[in-house]
Short mmCIF file of C-alpha atoms and ligand atoms in Angstrom, two decimals:
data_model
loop_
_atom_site.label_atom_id
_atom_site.label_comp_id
_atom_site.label_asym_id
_atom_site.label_seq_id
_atom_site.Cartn_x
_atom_site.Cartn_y
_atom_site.Cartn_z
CA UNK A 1 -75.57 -19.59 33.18
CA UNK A 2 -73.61 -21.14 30.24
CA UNK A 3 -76.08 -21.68 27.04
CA UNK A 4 -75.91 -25.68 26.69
CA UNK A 5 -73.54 -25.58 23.10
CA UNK A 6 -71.55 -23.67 24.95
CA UNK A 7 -71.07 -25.72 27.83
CA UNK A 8 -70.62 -28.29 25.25
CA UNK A 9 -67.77 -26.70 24.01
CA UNK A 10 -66.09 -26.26 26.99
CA UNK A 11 -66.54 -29.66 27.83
CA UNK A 12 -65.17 -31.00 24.49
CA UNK A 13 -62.13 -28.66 25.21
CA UNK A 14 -61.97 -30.12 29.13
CA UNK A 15 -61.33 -33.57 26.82
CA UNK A 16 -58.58 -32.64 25.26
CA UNK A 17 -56.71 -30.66 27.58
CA UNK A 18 -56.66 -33.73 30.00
CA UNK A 19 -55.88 -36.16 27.57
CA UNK A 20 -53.22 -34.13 26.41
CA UNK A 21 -54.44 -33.65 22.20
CA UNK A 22 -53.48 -30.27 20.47
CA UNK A 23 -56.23 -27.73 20.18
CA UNK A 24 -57.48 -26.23 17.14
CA UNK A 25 -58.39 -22.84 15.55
CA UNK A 26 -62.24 -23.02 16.78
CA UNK A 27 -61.08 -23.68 20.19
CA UNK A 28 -59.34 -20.85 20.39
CA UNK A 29 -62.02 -19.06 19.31
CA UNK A 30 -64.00 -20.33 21.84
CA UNK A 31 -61.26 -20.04 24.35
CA UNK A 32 -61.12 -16.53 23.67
CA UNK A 33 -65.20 -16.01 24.07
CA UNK A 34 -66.50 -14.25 27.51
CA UNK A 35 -68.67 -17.54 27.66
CA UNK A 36 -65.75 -19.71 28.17
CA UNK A 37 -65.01 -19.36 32.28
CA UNK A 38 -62.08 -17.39 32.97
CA UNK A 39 -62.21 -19.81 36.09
CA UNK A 40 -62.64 -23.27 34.12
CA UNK A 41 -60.36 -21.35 31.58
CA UNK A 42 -57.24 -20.78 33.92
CA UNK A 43 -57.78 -24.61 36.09
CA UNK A 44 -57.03 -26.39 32.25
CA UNK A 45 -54.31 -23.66 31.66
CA UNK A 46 -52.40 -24.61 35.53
CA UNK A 47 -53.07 -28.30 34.45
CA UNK A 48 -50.51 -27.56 31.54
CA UNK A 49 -48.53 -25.52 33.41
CA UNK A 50 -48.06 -27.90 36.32
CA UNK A 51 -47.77 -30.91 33.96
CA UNK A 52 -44.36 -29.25 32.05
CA UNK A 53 -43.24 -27.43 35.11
CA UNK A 54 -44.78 -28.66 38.57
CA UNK A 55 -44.54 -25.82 40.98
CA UNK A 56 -41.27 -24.22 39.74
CA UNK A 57 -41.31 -20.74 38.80
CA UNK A 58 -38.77 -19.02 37.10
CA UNK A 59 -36.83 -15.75 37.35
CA UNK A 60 -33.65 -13.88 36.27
CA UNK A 61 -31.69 -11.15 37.38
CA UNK A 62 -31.46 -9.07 34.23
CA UNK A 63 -31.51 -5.57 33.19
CA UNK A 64 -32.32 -3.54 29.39
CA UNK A 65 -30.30 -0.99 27.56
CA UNK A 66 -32.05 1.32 25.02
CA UNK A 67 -29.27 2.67 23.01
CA UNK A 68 -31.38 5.55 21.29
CA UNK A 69 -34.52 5.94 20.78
CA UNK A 70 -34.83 8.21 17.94
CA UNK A 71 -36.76 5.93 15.24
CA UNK A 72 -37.33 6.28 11.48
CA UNK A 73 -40.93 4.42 12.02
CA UNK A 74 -44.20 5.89 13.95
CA UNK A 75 -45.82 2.62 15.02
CA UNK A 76 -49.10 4.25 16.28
CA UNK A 77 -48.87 2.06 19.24
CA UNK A 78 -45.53 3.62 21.10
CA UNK A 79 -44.48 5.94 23.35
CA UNK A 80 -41.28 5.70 23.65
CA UNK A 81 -39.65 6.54 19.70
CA UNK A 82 -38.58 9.96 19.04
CA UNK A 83 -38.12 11.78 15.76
CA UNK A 84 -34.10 12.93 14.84
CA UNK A 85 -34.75 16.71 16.35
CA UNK A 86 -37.00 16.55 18.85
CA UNK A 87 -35.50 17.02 22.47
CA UNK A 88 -36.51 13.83 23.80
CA UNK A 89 -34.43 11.98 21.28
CA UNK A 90 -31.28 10.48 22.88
CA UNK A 91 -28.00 8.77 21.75
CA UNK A 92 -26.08 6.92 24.32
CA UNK A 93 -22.10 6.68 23.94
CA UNK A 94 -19.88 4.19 24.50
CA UNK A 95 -19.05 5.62 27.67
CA UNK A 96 -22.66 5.42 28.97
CA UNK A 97 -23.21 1.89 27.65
CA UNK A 98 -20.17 0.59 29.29
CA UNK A 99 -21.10 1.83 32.24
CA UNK A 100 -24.73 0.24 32.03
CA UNK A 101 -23.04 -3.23 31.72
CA UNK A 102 -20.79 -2.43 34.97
CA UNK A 103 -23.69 -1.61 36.72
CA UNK A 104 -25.23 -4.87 35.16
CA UNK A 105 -22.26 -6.90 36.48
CA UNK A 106 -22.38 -5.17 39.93
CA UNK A 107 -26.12 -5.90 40.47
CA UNK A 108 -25.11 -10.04 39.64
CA UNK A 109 -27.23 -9.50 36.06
CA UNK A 110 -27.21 -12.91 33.84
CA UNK A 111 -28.55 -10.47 30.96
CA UNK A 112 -28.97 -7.63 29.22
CA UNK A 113 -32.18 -7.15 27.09
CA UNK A 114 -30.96 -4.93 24.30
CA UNK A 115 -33.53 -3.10 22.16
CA UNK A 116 -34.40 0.52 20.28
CA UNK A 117 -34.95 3.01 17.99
CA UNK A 118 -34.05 2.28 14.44
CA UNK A 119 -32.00 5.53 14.33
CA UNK A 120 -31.64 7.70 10.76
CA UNK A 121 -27.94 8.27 10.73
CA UNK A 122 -26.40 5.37 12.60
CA UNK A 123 -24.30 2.75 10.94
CA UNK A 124 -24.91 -1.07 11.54
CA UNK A 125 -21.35 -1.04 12.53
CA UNK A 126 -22.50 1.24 15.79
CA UNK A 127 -25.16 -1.56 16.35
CA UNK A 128 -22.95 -4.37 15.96
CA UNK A 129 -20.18 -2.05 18.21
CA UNK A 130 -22.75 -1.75 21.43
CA UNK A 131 -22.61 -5.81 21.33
CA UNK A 132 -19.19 -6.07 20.85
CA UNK A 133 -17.54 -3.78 23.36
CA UNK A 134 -20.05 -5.06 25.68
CA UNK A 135 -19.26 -8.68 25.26
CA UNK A 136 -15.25 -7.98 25.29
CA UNK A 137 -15.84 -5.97 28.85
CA UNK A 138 -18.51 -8.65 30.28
CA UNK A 139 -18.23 -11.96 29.01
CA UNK A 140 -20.39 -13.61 31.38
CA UNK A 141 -23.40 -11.23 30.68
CA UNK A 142 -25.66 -12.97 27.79
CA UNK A 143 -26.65 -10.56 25.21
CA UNK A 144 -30.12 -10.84 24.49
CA UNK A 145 -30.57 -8.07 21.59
CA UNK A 146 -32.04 -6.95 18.27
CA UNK A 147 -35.79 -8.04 16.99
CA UNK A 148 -36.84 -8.76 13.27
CA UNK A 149 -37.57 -5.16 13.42
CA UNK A 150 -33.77 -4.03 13.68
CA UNK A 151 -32.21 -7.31 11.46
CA UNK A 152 -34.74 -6.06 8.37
CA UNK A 153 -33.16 -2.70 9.28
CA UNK A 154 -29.72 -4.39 8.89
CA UNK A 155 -30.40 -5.94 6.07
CA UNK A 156 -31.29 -2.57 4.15
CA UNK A 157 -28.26 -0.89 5.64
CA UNK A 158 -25.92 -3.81 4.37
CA UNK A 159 -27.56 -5.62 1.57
CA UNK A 160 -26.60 -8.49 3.29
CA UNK A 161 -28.83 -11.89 3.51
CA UNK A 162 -30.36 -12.14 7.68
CA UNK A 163 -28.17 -15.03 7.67
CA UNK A 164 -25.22 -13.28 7.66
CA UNK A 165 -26.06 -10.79 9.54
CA UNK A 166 -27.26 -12.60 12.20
CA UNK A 167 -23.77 -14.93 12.33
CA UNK A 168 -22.09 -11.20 12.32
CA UNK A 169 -23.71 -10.69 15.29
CA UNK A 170 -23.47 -13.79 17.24
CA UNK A 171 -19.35 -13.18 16.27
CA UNK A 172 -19.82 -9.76 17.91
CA UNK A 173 -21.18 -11.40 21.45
CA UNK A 174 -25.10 -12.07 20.50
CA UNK A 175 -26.66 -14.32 22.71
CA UNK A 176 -30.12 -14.92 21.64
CA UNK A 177 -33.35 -12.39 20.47
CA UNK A 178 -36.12 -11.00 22.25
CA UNK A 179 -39.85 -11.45 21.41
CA UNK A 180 -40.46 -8.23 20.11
CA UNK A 181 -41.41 -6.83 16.88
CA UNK A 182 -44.09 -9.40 16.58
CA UNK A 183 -47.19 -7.02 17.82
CA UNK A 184 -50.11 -9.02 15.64
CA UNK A 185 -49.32 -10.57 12.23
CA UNK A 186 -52.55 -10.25 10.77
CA UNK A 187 -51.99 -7.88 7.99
CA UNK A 188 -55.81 -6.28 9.06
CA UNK A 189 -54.16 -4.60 12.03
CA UNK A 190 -50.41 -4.49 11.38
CA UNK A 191 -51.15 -2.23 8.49
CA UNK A 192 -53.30 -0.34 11.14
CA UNK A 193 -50.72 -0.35 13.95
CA UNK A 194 -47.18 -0.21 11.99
CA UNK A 195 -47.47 -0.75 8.38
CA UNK A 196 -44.01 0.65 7.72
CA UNK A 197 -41.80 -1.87 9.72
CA UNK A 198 -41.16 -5.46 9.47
CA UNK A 199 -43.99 -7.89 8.07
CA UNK A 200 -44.94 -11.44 9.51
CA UNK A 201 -43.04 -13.12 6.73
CA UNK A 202 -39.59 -11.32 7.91
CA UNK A 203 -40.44 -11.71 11.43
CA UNK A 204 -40.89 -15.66 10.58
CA UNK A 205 -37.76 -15.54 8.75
CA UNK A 206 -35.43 -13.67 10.97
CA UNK A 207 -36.52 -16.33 13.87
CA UNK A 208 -36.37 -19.29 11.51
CA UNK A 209 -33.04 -18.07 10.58
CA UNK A 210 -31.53 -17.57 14.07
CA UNK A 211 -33.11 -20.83 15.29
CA UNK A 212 -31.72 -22.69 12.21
CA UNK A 213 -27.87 -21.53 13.02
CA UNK A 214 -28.60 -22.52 16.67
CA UNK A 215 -29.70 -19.31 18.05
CA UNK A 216 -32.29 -19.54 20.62
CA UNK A 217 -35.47 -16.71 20.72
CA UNK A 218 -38.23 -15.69 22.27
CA UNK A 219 -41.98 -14.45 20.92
CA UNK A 220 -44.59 -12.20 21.94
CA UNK A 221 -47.83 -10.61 21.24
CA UNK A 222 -49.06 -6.93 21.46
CA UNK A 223 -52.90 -7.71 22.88
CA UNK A 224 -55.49 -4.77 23.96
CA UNK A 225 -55.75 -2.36 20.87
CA UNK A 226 -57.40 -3.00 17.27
CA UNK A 227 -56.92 -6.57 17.38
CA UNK A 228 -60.11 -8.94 18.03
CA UNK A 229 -59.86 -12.93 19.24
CA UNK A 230 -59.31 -13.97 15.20
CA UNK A 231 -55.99 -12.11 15.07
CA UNK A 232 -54.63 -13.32 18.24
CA UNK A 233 -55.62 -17.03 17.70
CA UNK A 234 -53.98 -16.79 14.15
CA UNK A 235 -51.36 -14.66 15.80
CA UNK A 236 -50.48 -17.37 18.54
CA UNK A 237 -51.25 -20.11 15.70
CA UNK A 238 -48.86 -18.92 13.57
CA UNK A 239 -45.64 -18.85 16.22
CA UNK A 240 -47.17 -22.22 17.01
CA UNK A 241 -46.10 -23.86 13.58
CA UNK A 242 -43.30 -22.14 13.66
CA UNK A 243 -41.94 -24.19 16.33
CA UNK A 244 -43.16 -27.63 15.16
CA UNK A 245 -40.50 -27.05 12.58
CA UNK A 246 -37.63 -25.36 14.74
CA UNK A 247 -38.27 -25.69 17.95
CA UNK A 248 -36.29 -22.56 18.79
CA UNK A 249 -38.31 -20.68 21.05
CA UNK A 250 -37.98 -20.40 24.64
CA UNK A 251 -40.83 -18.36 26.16
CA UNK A 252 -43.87 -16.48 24.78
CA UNK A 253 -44.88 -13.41 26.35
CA UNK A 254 -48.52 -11.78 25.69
CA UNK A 255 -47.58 -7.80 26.08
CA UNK A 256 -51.15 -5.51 26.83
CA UNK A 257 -51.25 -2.71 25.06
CA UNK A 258 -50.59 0.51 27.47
CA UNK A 259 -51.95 3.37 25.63
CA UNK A 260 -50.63 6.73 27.22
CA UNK A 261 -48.55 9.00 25.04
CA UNK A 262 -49.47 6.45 21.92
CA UNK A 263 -51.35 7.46 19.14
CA UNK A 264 -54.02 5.25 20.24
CA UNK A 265 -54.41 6.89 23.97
CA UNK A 266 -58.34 6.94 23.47
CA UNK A 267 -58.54 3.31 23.89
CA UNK A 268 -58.53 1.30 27.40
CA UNK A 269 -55.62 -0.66 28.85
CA UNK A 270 -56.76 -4.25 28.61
CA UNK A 271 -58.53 -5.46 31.88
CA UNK A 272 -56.86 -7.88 34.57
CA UNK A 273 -59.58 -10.33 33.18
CA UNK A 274 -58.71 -9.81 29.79
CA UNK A 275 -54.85 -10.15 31.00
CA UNK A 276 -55.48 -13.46 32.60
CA UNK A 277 -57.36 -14.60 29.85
CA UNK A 278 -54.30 -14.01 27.42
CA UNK A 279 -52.23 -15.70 29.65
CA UNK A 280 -54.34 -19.57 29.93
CA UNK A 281 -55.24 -19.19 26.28
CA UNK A 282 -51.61 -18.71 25.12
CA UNK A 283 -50.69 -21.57 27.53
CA UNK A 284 -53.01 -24.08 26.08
CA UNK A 285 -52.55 -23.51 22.55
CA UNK A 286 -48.57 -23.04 22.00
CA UNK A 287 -48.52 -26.40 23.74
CA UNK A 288 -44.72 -26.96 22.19
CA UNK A 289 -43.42 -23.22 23.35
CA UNK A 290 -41.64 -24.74 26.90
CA UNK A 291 -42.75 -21.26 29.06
CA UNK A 292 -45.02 -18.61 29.49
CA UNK A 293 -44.20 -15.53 30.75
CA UNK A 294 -45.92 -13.11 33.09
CA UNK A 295 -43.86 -9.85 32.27
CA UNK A 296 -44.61 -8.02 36.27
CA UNK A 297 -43.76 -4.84 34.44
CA UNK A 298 -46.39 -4.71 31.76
CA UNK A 299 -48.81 -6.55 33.98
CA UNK A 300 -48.07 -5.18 37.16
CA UNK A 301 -47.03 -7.53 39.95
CA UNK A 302 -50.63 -8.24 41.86
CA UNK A 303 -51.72 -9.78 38.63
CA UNK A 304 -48.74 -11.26 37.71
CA UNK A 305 -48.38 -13.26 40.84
CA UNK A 306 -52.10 -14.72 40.20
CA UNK A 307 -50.67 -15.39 36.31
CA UNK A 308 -48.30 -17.98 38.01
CA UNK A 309 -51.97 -19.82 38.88
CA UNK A 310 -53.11 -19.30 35.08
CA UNK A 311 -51.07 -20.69 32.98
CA UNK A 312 -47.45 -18.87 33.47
CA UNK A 313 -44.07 -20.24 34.74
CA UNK A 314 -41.97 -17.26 34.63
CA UNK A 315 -41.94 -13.65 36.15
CA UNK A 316 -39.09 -12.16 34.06
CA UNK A 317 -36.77 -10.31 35.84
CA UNK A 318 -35.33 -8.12 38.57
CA UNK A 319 -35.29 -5.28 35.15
CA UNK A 320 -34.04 -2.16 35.74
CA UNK A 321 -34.04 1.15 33.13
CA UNK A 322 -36.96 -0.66 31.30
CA UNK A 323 -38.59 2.93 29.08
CA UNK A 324 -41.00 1.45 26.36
CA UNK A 325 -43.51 0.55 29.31
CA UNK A 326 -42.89 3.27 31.37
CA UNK A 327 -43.10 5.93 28.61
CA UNK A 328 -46.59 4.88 28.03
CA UNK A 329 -47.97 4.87 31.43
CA UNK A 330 -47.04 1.88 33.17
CA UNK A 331 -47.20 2.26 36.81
CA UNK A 332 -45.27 -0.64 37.90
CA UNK A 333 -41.74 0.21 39.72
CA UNK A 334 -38.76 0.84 38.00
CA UNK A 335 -36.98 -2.44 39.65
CA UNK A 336 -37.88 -5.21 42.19
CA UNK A 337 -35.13 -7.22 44.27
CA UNK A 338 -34.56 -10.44 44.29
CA UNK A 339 -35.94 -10.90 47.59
CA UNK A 340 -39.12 -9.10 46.21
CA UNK A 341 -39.70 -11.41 43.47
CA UNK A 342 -39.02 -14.81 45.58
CA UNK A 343 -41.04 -13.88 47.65
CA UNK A 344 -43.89 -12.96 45.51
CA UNK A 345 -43.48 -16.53 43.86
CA UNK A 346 -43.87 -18.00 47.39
CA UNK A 347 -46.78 -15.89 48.09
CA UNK A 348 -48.17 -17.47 45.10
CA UNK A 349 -47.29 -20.98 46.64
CA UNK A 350 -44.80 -22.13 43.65
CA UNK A 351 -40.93 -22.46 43.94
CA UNK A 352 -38.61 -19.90 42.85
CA UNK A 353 -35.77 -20.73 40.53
CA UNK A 354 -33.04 -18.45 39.35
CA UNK A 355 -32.46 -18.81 35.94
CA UNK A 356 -30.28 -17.61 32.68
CA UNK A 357 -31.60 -16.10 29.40
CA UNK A 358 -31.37 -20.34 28.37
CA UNK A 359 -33.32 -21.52 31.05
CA UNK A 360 -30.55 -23.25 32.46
CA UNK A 361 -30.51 -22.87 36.83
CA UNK A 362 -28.01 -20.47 38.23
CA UNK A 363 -26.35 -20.73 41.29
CA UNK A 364 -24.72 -18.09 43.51
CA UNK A 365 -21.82 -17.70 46.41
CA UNK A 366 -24.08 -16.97 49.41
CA UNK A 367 -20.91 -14.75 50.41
CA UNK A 368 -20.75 -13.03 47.33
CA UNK A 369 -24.14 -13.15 45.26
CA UNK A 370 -22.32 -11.58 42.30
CA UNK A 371 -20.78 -14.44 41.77
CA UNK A 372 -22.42 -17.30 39.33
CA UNK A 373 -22.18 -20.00 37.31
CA UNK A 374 -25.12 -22.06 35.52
CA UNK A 375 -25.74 -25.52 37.27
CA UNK A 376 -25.10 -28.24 34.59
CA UNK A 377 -25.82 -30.89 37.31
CA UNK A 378 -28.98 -33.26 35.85
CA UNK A 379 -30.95 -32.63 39.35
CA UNK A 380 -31.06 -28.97 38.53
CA UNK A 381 -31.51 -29.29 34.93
CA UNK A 382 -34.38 -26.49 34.04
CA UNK A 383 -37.47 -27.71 32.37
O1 LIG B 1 -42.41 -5.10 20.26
C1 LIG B 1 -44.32 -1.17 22.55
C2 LIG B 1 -44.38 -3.68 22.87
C3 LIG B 1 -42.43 -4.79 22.67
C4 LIG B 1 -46.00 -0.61 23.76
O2 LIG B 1 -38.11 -11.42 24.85
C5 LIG B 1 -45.82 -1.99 23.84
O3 LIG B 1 -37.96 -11.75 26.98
C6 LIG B 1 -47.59 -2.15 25.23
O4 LIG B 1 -40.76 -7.50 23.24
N1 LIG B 1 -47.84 -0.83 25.20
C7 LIG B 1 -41.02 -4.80 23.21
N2 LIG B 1 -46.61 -2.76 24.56
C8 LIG B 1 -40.95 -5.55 24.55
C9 LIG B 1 -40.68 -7.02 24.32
C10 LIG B 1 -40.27 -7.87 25.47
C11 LIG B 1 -40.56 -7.50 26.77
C12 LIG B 1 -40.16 -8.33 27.81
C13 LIG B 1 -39.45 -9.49 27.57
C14 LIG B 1 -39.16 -9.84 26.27
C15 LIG B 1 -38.36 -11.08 26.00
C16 LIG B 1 -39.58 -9.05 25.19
O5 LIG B 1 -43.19 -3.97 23.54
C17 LIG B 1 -42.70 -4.22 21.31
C18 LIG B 1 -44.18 -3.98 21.38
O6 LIG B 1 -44.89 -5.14 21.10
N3 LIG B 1 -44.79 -2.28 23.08
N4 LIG B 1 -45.05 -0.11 22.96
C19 LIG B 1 -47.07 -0.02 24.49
N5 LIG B 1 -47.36 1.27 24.42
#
């Protein structure tokens, strides 16, 4: 039984969803509260959802590439950094990387995700290398590579402006940046979780940046830990201005927390619920952010299929030689096919659409899947 204000509230928030007006800090709050129906919650979230993208859902044949993983920073909240000595701690060569973006190009990958450790001894010229010998081999695979984290890392190594750098980069084959790095803003638990690494302000600036030369990015949120539903509203609130302004991100993806091997193993992995929940809330407020994303890795797939009916548009990809999830416990298979993943988007009674890191469609040779080209034709023209 919902206590009458708070049936109120939902009602006043049924209003504006349908009539299409922007919603406010309080109704996130309220969003966010156990009283709101996950049920009633999720319905206004697929209204969104089906309003910007009908019953299209979206997927990509991609792969990641963690160069190293040895890390000058301890954020309390992963598994998968290592310090300079200890065995776990891993370097790939050229060799090794090269042969990661065959293997990309053999599997018919549109991208590599390229992400890691922000190693003691290595140069930004080896980080600016791994995208440059990989774009000269593989032109056709889109580079998407480097959070806030690793351009403030840049920065110090160079002393040059994250303009520059990030033009340096594009020159060397980058395509576009992940969402990472972005954890929660609020300095109340970034201090808590990573105090060390890259602040809000230079994660704002690094994306403004890139989206201001034309580079295209994507957000996220680390959800689950020390956080409460004031950090992630001003967390999702914040991206959300952002993109008033620039208009440069693609997709926002709400990461739970997976605590094994972290510093913080003694707290819970966020519940389904609270997964879902994440999911319709980020929908309704980033109502200018074009797609949601239910990573299958991080959620795992049962409740990312039901995500498709919450809010989300996009399943990520076919991903193979993902680590930071599986390091910390993630039980979710290494890979799926694409078969797998179209059909799990049918399953879930919504229409599966290949796409690039852009969002454009892609289109294959039925006789030889590996081959593809984006499909500029207006029909086909992604939302
Ligand atoms: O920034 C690290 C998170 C992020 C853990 O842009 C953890 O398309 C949970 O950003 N438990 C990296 N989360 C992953 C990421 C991402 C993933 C998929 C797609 C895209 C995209 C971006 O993973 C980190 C951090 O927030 N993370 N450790 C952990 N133990």
């Amino acid at each position: 039984m919902i206590a009458s204000s708070s049936a109120e509230r939902v009602r006043e928030i049924r209003r504006k969803v349908e009539n299409g007006e922007r919603l406010d800090f309080d109704d996130g709050l309220a969003l966010y509260a156990p009283s709101f129906p996950l049920q009633e919650l999720g319905e206004l979230a697929n209204l969104v959802r089906e309003r910007m993208h009908g019953d299209v859902a979206f997927y990509n044949i991609n792969t990641h590439l963690n160069p190293t993983n040895v890390c000058i920073y301890r954020c309390r909240f992963c598994a998968f950094r290592s310090d300079l000595r200890d065995p776990k701690g891993y370097v790939m060569t050229e060799d090794q990387i090269l042969q990661r973006g065959q293997e990309a190009v053999d599997n018919g990958c549109t991208e590599m995700h390229i992400v890691g450790g922000l190693h003691h001894k290595m140069p930004y010229a080896w980080y600016r290398g791994i995208l440059q010998t990989l774009h000269a081999a593989f032109p056709q695979l889109h580079l998407k590579a480097w959070t806030p984290v690793e351009i403030g890392w840049f920065e110090f190594l160079t002393k040059w402006p994250v303009r520059r750098i990030l033009e340096d980069l594009r020159e060397a084959g980058l395509g576009s940046l992940p969402g990472g790095g972005a954890e929660i803003f609020h300095p109340q638990v970034r201090d808590q979780i990573c105090e060390h690494k890259a602040d809000a302000h230079k994660w704002f600036e690094v994306h403004r940046t890139a989206h201001q030369i034309g580079l295209r990015s994507n957000c996220t949120m680390l959800y689950g830990h020390l956080e409460n539903a004031y950090h992630r509203v001003d967390h999702l609130l914040r991206l959300r201005e952002l993109q008033d302004a620039t208009g440069g991100f693609q997709t926002f993806i709400p990461l739970a927390f997976h605590p094994d091997n972290t510093q913080l193993s003694h707290l819970q992995k966020p519940s389904v619920l609270d997964d879902l929940r994440n999911i319709a809330v980020s929908r309704l407020l980033l109502d200018n952010i074009p797609h949601i994303k239910a990573y299958w890795i991080m959620l795992g797939i049962e409740t990312a299929q039901v995500a498709l009916a919450y809010g989300a548009d996009d399943l990520d990809g076919t991903v193979r030689h993902e680590l930071i999830y599986h390091d910390a416990g993630a039980t979710t298979p290494e890979f799926l096919s694409v078969d797998r993943i179209r059909q799990l988007i049918e399953e879930a009674g919504r229409v599966p659409i290949e796409r690039d890191t852009l969002y454009r469609r892609v289109q294959r040779d039925p006789t030889n899947p590996r081959h593809w080209w984006v499909d500029h034709s207006e029909a086909s023209a992604a939302v």
